[in-house]
Coordinates of C-alpha atoms and ligand atoms in Angstrom, one line a residue:
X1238 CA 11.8 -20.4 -17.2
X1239 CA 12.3 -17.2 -15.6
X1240 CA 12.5 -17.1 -12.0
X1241 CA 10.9 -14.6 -9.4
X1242 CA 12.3 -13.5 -5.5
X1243 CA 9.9 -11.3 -3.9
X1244 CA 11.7 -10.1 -0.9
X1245 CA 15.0 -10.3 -0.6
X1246 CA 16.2 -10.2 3.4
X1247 CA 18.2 -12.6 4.6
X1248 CA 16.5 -15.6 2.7
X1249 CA 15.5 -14.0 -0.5
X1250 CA 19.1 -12.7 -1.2
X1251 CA 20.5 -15.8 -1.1
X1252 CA 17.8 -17.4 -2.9
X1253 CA 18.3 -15.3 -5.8
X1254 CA 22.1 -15.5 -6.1
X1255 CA 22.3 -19.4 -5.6
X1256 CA 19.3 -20.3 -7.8
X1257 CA 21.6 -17.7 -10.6
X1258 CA 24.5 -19.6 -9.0
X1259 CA 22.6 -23.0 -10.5
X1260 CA 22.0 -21.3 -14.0
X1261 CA 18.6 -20.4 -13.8
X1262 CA 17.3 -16.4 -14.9
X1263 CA 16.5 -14.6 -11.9
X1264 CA 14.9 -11.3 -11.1
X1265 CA 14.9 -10.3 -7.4
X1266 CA 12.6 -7.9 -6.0
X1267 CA 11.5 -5.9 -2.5
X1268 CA 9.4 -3.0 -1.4
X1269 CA 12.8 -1.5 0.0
X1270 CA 14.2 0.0 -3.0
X1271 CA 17.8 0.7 -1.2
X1272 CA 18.3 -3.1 -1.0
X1273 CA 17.5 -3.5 -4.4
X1274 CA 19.6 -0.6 -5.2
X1275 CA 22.5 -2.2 -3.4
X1276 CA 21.9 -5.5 -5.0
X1277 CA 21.8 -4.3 -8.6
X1278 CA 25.5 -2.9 -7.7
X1279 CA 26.7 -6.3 -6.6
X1280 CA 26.3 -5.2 -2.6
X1281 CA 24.9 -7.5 -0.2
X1282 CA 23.2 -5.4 2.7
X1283 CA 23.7 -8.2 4.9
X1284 CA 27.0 -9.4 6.0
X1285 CA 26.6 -13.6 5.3
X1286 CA 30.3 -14.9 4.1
X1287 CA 30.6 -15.7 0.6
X1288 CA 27.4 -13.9 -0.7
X1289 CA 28.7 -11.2 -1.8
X1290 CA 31.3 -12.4 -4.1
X1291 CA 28.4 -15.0 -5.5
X1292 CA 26.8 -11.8 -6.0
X1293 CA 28.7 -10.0 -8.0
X1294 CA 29.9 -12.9 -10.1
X1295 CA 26.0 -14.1 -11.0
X1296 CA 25.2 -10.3 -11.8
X1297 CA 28.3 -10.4 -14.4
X1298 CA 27.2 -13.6 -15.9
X1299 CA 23.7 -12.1 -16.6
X1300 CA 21.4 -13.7 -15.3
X1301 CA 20.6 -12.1 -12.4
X1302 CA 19.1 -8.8 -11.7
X1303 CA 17.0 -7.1 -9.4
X1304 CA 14.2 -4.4 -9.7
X1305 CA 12.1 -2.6 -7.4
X1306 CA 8.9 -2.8 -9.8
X1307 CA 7.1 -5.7 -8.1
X1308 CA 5.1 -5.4 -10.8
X1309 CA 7.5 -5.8 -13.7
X1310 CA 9.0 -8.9 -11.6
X1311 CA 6.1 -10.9 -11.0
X1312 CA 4.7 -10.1 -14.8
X1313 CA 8.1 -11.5 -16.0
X1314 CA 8.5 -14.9 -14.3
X1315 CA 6.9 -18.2 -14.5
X1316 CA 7.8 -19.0 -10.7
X1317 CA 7.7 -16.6 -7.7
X1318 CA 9.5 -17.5 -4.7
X1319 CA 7.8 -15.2 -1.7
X1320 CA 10.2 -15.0 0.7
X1321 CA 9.1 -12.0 3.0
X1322 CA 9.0 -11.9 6.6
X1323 CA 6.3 -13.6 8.6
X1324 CA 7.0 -12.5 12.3
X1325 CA 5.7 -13.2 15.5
X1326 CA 2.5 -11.6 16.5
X1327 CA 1.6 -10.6 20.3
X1328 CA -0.6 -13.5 21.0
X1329 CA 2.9 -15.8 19.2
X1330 CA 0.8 -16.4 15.9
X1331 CA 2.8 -15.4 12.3
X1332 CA 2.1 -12.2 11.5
X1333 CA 0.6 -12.9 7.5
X1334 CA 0.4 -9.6 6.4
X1335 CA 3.8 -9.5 4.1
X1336 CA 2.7 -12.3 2.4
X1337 CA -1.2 -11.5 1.9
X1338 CA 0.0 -8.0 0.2
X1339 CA 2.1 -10.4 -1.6
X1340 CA -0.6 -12.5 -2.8
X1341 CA -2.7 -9.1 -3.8
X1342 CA 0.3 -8.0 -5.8
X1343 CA 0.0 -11.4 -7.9
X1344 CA -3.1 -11.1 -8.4
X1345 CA -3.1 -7.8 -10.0
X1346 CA -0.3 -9.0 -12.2
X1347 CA -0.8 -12.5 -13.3
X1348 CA -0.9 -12.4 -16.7
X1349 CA 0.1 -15.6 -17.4
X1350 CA 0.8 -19.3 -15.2
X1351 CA 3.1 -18.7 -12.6
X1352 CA 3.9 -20.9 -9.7
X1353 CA 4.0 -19.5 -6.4
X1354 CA 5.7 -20.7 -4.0
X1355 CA 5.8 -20.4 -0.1
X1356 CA 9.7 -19.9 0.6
X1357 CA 9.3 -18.1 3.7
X1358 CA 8.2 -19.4 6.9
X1359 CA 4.4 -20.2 7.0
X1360 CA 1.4 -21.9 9.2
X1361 CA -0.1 -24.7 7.6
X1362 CA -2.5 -24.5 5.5
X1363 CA -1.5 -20.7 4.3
X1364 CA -1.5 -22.3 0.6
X1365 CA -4.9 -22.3 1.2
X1366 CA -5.2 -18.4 1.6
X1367 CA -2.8 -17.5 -0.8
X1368 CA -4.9 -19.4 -3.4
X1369 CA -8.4 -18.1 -2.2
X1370 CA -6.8 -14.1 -2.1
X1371 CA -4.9 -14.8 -5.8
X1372 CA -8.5 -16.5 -7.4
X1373 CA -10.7 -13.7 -5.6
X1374 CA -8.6 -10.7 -6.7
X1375 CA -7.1 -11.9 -10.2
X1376 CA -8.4 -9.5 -13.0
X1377 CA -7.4 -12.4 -15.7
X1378 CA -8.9 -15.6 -16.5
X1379 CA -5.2 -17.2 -15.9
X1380 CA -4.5 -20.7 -14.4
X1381 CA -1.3 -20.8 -11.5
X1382 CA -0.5 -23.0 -8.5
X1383 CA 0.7 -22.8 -5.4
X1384 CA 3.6 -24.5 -3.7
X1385 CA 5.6 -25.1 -0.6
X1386 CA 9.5 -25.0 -0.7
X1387 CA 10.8 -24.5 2.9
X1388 CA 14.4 -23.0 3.2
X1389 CA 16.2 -24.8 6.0
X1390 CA 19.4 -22.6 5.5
X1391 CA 21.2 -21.0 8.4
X1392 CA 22.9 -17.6 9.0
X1393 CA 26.3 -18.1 9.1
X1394 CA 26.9 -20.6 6.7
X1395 CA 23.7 -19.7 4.2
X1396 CA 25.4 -19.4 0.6
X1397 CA 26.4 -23.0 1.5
X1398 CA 23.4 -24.6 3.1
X1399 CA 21.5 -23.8 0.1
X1400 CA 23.9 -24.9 -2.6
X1401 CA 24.8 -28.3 -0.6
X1402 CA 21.3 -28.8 0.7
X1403 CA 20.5 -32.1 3.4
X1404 CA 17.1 -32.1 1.8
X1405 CA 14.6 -30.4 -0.6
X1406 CA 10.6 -30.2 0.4
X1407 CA 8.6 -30.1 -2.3
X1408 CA 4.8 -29.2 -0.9
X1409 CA 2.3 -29.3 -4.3
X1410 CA -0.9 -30.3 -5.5
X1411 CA -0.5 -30.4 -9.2
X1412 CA 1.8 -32.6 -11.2
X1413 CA 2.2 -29.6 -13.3
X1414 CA 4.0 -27.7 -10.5
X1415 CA 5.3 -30.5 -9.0
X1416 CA 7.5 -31.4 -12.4
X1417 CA 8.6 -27.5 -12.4
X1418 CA 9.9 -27.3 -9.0
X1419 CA 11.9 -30.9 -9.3
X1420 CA 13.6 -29.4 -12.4
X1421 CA 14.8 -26.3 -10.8
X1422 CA 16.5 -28.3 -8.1
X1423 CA 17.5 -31.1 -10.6
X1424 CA 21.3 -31.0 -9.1
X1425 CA 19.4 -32.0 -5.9
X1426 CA 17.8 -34.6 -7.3
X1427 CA 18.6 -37.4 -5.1
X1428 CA 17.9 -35.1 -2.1
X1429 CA 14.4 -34.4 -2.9
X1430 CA 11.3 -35.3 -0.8
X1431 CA 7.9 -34.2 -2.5
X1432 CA 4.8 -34.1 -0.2
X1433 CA 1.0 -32.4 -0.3
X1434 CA 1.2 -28.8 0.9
X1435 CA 0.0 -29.2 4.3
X1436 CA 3.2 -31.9 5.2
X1437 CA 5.9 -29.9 3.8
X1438 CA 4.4 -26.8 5.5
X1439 CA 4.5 -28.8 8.5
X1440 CA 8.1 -29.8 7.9
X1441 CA 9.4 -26.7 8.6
X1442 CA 7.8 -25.5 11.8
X1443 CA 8.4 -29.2 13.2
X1444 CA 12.0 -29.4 12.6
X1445 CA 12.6 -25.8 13.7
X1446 CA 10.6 -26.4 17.2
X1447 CA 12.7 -29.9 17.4
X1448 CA 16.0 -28.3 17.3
X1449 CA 15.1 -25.6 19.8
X1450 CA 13.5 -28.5 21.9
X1451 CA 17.3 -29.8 21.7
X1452 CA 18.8 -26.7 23.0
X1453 CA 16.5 -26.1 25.8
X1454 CA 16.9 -29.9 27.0
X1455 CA 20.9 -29.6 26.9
X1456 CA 20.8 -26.1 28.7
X1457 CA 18.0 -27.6 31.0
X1458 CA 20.7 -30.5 31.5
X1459 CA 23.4 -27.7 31.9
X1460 CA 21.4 -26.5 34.8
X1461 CA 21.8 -29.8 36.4
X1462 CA 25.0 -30.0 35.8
X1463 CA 26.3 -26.8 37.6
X1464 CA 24.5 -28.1 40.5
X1465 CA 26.9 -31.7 40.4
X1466 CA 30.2 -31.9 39.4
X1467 CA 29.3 -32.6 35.9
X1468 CA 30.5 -30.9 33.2
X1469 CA 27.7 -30.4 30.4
X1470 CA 30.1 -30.4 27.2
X1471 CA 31.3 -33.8 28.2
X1472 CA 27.7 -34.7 28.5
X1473 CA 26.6 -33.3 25.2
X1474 CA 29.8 -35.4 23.7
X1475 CA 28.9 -38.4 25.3
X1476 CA 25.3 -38.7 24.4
X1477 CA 26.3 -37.0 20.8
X1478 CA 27.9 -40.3 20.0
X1479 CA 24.9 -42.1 19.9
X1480 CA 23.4 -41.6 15.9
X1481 CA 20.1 -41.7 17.6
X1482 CA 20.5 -38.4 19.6
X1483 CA 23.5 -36.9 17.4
X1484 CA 25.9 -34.3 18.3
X1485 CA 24.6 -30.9 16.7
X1486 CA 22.6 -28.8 18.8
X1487 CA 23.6 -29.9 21.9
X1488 CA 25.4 -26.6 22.7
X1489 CA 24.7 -25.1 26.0
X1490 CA 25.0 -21.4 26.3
X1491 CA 22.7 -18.5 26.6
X1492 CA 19.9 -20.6 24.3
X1493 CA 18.7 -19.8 21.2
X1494 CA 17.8 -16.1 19.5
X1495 CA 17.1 -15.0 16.1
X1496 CA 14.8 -14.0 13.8
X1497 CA 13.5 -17.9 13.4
X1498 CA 13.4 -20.3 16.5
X1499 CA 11.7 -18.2 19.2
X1500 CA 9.0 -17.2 16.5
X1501 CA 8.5 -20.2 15.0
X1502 CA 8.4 -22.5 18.1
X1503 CA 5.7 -19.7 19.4
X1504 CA 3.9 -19.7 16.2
X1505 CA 3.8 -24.0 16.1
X1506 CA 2.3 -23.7 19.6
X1507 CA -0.2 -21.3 18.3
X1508 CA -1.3 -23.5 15.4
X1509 CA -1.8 -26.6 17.7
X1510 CA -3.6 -25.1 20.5
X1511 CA -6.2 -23.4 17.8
X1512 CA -6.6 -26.8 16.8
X1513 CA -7.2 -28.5 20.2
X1514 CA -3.7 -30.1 20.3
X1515 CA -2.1 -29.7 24.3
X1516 CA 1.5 -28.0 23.0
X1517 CA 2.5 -27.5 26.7
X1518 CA 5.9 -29.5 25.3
X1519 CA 7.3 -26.4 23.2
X1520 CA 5.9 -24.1 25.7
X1521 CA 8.1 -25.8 28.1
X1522 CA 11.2 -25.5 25.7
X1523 CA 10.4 -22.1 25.2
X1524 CA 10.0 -21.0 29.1
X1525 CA 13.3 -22.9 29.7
X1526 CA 14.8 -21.0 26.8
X1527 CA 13.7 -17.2 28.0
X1528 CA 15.3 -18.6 31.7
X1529 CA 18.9 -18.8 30.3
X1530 CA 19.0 -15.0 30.6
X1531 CA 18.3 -14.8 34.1
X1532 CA 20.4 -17.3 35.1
X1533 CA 23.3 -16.0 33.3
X1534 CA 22.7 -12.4 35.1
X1535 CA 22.4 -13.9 37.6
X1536 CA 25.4 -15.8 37.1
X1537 CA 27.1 -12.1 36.7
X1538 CA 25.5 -10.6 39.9
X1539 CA 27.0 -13.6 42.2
X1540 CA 30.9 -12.5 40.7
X1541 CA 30.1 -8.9 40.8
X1542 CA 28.1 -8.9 43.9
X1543 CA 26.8 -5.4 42.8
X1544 CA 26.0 -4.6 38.8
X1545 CA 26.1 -0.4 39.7
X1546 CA 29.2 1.7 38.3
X1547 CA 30.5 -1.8 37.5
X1548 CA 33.0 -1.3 34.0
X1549 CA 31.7 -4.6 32.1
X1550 CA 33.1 -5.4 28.6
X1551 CA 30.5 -7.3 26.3
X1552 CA 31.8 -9.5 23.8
X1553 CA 29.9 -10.7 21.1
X1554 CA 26.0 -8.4 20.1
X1555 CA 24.9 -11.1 17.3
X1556 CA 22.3 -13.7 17.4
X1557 CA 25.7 -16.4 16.5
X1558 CA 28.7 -16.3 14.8
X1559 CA 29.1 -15.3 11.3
X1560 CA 26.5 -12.6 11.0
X1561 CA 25.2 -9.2 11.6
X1562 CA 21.7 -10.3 12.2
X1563 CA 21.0 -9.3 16.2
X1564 CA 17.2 -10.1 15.8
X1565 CA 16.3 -11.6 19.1
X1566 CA 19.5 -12.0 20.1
X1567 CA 20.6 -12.9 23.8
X1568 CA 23.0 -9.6 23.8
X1569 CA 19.7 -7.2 24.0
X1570 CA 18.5 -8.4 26.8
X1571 CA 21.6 -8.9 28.7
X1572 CA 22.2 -5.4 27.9
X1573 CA 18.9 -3.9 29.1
X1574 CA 19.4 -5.7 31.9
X1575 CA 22.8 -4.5 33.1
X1576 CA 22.2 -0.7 32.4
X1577 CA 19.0 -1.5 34.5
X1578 CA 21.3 -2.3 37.2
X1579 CA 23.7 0.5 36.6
X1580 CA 26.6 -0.7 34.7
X1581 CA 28.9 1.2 32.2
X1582 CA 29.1 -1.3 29.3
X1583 CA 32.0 -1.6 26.4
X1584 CA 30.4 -3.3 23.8
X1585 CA 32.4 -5.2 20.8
X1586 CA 31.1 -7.3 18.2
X1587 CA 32.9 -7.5 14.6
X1588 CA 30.2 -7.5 12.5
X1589 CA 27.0 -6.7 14.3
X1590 CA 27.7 -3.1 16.1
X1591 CA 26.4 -1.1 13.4
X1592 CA 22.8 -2.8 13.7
X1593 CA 23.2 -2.8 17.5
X1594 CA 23.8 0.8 17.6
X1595 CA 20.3 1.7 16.4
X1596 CA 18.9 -0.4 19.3
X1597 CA 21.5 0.9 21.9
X1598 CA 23.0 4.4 20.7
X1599 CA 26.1 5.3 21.8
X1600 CA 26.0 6.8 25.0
X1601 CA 29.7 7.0 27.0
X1602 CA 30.3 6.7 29.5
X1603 CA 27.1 4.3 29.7
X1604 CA 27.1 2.3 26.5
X1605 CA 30.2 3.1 24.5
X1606 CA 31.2 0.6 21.5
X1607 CA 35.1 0.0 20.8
X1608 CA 37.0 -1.8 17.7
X1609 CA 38.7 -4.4 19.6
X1610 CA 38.1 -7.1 22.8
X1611 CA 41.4 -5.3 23.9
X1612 CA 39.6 -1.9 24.2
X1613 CA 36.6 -3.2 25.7
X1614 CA 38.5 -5.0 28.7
X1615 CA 40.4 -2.2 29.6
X1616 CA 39.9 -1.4 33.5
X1617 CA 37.1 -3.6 33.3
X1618 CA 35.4 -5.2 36.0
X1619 CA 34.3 -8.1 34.0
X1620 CA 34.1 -9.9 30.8
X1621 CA 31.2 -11.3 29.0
X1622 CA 31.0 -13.4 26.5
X1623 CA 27.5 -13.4 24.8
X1624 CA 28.6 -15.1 21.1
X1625 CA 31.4 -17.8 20.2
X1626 CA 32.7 -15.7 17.5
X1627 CA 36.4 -17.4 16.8
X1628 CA 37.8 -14.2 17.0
X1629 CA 37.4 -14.6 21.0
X1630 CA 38.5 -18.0 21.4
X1631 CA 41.8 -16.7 19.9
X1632 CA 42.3 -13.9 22.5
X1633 CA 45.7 -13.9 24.1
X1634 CA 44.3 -13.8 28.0
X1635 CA 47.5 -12.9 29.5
X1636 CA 47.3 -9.5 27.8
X1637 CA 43.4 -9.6 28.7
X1638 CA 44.5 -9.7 32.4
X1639 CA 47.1 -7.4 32.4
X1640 CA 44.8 -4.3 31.6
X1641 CA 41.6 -5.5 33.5
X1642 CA 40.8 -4.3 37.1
X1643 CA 39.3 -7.3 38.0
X1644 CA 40.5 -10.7 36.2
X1645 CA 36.8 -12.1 35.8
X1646 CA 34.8 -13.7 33.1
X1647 CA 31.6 -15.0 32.7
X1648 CA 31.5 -17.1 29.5
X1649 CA 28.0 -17.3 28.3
X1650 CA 28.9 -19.9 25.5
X1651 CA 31.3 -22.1 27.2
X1652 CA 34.5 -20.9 25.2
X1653 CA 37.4 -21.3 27.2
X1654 CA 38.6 -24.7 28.8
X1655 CA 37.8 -23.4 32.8
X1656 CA 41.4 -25.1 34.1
X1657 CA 43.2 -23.3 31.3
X1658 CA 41.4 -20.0 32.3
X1659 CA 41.9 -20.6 36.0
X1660 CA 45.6 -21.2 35.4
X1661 CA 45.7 -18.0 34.1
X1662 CA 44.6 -16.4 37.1
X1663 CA 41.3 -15.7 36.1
X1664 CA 38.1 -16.2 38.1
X1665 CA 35.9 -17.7 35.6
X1666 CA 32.3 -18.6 35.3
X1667 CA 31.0 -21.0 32.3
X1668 CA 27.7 -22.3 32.0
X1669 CA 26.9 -26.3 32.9
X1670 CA 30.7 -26.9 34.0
X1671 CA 32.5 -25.9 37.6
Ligands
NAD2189 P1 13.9 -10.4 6.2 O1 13.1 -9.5 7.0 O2 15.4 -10.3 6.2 O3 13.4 -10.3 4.7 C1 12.1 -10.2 4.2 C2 12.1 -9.2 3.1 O4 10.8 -9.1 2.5 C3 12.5 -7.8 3.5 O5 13.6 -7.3 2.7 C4 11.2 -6.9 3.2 O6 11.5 -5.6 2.8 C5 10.6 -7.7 2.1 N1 9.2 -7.5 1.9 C6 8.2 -7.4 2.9 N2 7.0 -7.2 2.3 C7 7.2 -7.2 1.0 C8 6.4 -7.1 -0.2 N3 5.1 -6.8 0.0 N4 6.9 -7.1 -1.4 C9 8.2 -7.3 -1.6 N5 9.1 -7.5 -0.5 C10 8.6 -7.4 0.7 O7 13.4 -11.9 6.6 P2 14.2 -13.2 6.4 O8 15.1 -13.5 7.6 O9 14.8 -13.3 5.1 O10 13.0 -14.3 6.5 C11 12.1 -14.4 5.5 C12 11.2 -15.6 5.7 O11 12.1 -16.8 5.6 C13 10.6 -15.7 7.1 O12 9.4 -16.4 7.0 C14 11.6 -16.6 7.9 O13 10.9 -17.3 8.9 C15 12.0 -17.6 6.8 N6 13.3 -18.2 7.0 C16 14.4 -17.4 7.5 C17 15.6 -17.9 7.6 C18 16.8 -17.1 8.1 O14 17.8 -17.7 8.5 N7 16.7 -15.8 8.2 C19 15.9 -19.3 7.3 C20 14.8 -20.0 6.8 C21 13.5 -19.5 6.7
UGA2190 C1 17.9 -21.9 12.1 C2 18.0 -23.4 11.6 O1 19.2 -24.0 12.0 C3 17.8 -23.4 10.1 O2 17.8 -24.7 9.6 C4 16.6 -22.6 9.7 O3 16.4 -22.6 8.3 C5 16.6 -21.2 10.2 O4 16.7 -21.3 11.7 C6 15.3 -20.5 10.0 O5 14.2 -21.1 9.8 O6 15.4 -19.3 10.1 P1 19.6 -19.9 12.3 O7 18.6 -19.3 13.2 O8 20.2 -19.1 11.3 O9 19.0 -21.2 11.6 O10 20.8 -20.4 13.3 P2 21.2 -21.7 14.1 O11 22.5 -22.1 13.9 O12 20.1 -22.7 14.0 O13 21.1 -21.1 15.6 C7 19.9 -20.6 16.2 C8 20.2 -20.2 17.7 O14 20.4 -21.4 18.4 C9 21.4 -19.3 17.9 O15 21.1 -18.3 18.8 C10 22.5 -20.3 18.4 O16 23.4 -19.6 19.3 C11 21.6 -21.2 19.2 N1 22.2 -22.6 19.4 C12 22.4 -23.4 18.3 C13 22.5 -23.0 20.6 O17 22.3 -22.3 21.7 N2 23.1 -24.3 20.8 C14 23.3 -25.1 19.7 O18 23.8 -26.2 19.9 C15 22.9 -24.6 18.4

């Protein structure tokens, strides 16, 4: 059984390395020919931490490669695992297009039964479409199905997500596919939940929209918090210790960014109201969420009193740790705002300048990007800290003090312990804590 990865971004990448990782025969593919090109030479053109290596090893073993003739690839495999983008449209709705071009592209080129399956993001009932386009446009008389395998890996920490996975969704309405997509995820077998289509489409928008729902109800606590003398870390440990409620996601901070949670909350919305359902819960979660930027310039104005001519280092530029992915990340529009106000900003990030760059060019003494949190607080009126990268809770302060103008932070991700800080001499601002 030959296996298929149309699109390979951030999902599709690893996809093809781990399901080559499990033994299968893989073929990746994508319409941008310098990933593939980059691929084929065992380079990852993301940064995501132990991807590459996987990489490289799986290309020597054989059974992975990667080619940008979509054709070739689809005409090759048994089982196609679309994983392109699906992103938010103005009105919050998924953007389809990727995968009805996709769909199209099958068509033309089924020459033989193939699976395909939905590994990217998708409303329900999409199966549905992809079906209707592939049977309108196929130019053979050739049987396939269509399936639902939602990826629940995260940035960060993907390689391993998918190859120690909490759970495997299995979305079909044949036996036929169903007994092919068990046996590709055989290892997993213990782990694996099959459903119809609709469900396991459903899976994966509701647990996404839940676990934003989590953030914005701890960072809505948070905001409580500041306002008592109750520290919102101790809260989130308190309550974590109850299996009911748990203690992931119960971070409060700047909210949640990426390429997945604001769209997919947006896009769940979308797919309820068209269908008469009152969604004004995620819509909540979702104002509460765009609020955390405000407050925390806010937050910045009230120890700066004035943003203009103000030297501000910015510490962390990606969406979280462990990546170079800045889709939707808090930093953007943190940054906008500042250089609205006025403010010279030293940006540092250690993996996701590059990418921030082409979003904020370098533009001293305005925007000027450094290679170390050393550089950036240097004369500084102020530091930020945007992501919890370890890297920063590892920074000798003392020497951070030393060389700033004014000894202020404002912690957007509650890194330091605020007595510790304070000790230091510091004037420091956290979010949900004194
Ligand atoms: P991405 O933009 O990094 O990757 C998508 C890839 O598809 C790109 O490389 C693009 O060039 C390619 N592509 C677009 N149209 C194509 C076509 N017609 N033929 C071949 N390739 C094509 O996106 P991503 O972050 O990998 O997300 C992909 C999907 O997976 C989305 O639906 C997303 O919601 C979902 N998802 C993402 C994550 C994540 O952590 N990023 C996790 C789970 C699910
Ligand atoms: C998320 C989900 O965790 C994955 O299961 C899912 O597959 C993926 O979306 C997707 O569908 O794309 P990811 O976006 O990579 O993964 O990263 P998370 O670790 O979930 O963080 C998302 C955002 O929430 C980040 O901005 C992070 O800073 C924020 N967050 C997370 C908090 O503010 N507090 C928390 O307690 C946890």
């Amino acid at each position: 059984m030959k296996i298929g990865v149309i699109g390979t971004g951030y999902v599709g990448l690893v996809t093809a390395v781990c399901l080559a990782d499990l033994g299968h025969d893989v073929v990746g593919t994508d319409v941008v020919e310098d990933k593939i090109d980059k691929a084929s030479r065992g380079i990852s053109h993301i940064y995501e931490p132990g991807l590459e290596e996987l990489l490289k090893a799986n290309l020597k073993k054989g059974n992975l490669s990667f080619t940008a003739d979509l054709d070739k690839a689809i005409q090759s495999s048994d089982v196609l695992f679309v994983s392109v983008n699906t992103p938010q449209k103005e009105d919050g709705s998924a953007d389809m297009t990727f995968v009805e071009s996709v769909s199209r592209t099958i068509a033309d080129n089924l020459n033989d039964y193939k699976v395909v399956v939905e590994k990217s993001t998708v409303p329900v009932k999409t199966s549905m479409w992809i079906k209707k386009t592939i049977t309108s446009c196929k130019k053979k008389d050739v049987d396939f199905d269509v399936a639902s395998n939602p990826e629940f890996l995260r940035e960060g920490s993907a390689v391993s997500d998918f190859l120690n996975p909490d759970r495997i969704i299995i979305g079909v309405e044949t036996d036929k596919a169903r007994d092919i997509l068990v046996k590709i995820y055989e290892k997993f077998k213990d782990r694996i939940l099959v459903t119809n289509i609709d469900t396991a489409e459903i899976i994966k928008h509701a647990s996404n929209s839940y676990l934003a729902l989590k953030i914005s109800y701890i960072n809505l606590i948070a905001e409580l918090c500041e306002k008592t003398d109750a520290d919102v870390n101790q809260v989130a440990k308190g309550m974590g210790f109850d299996p009911r409620i748990g203690s992931q996601f119960l971070k409060a901070g700047l909210g949640y960014g990426g390429s997945c949670f604001p769209k997919d909350i947006r896009a769940l919305t979308k797919i309820g109201e068209d269908l008469g359902v009152n969604m004004n819960l995620l819509r909540e979660a979702d104002r509460v969420n765009l609020d955390r930027i405000d407050f925390f310039v806010e937050k910045t104005k009230k120890a700066l009193w004035i943003l203009k001519d103000k030297k501000v280092a910015v510490l962390g530029l990606a969406f979280k740790p462990e990546t170079d992915d800045i889709r939707e990340a808090s930093s953007i529009k943190i940054i906008k705002r500042l250089l609205d106000e006025g403010s010279y900003l030293r940006l540092y990030d250690p993996r996701a300048m590059e990418n921030m760059r082409k979003i904020f060019p370098e533009e001293p003494p305005q925007i000027s990007y450094v290679k170390s949190p050393y550089e950036a607080v240097k004369e500084a009126n102020a530091l930020l800290i945007i992501t919890e990268w370890d890297e920063f809770k590892e920074l000798d302060l003392k020497k951070i003090k030393e060389v700033m103008d004014n000894p202020i932070i404002i912690d957007g991700r509650n890194v330091y312990d605020p007595s510790e800080v304070r000790e230091l001499g510091f004037e420091y601002y956290s979010i949900g804590r004194q």
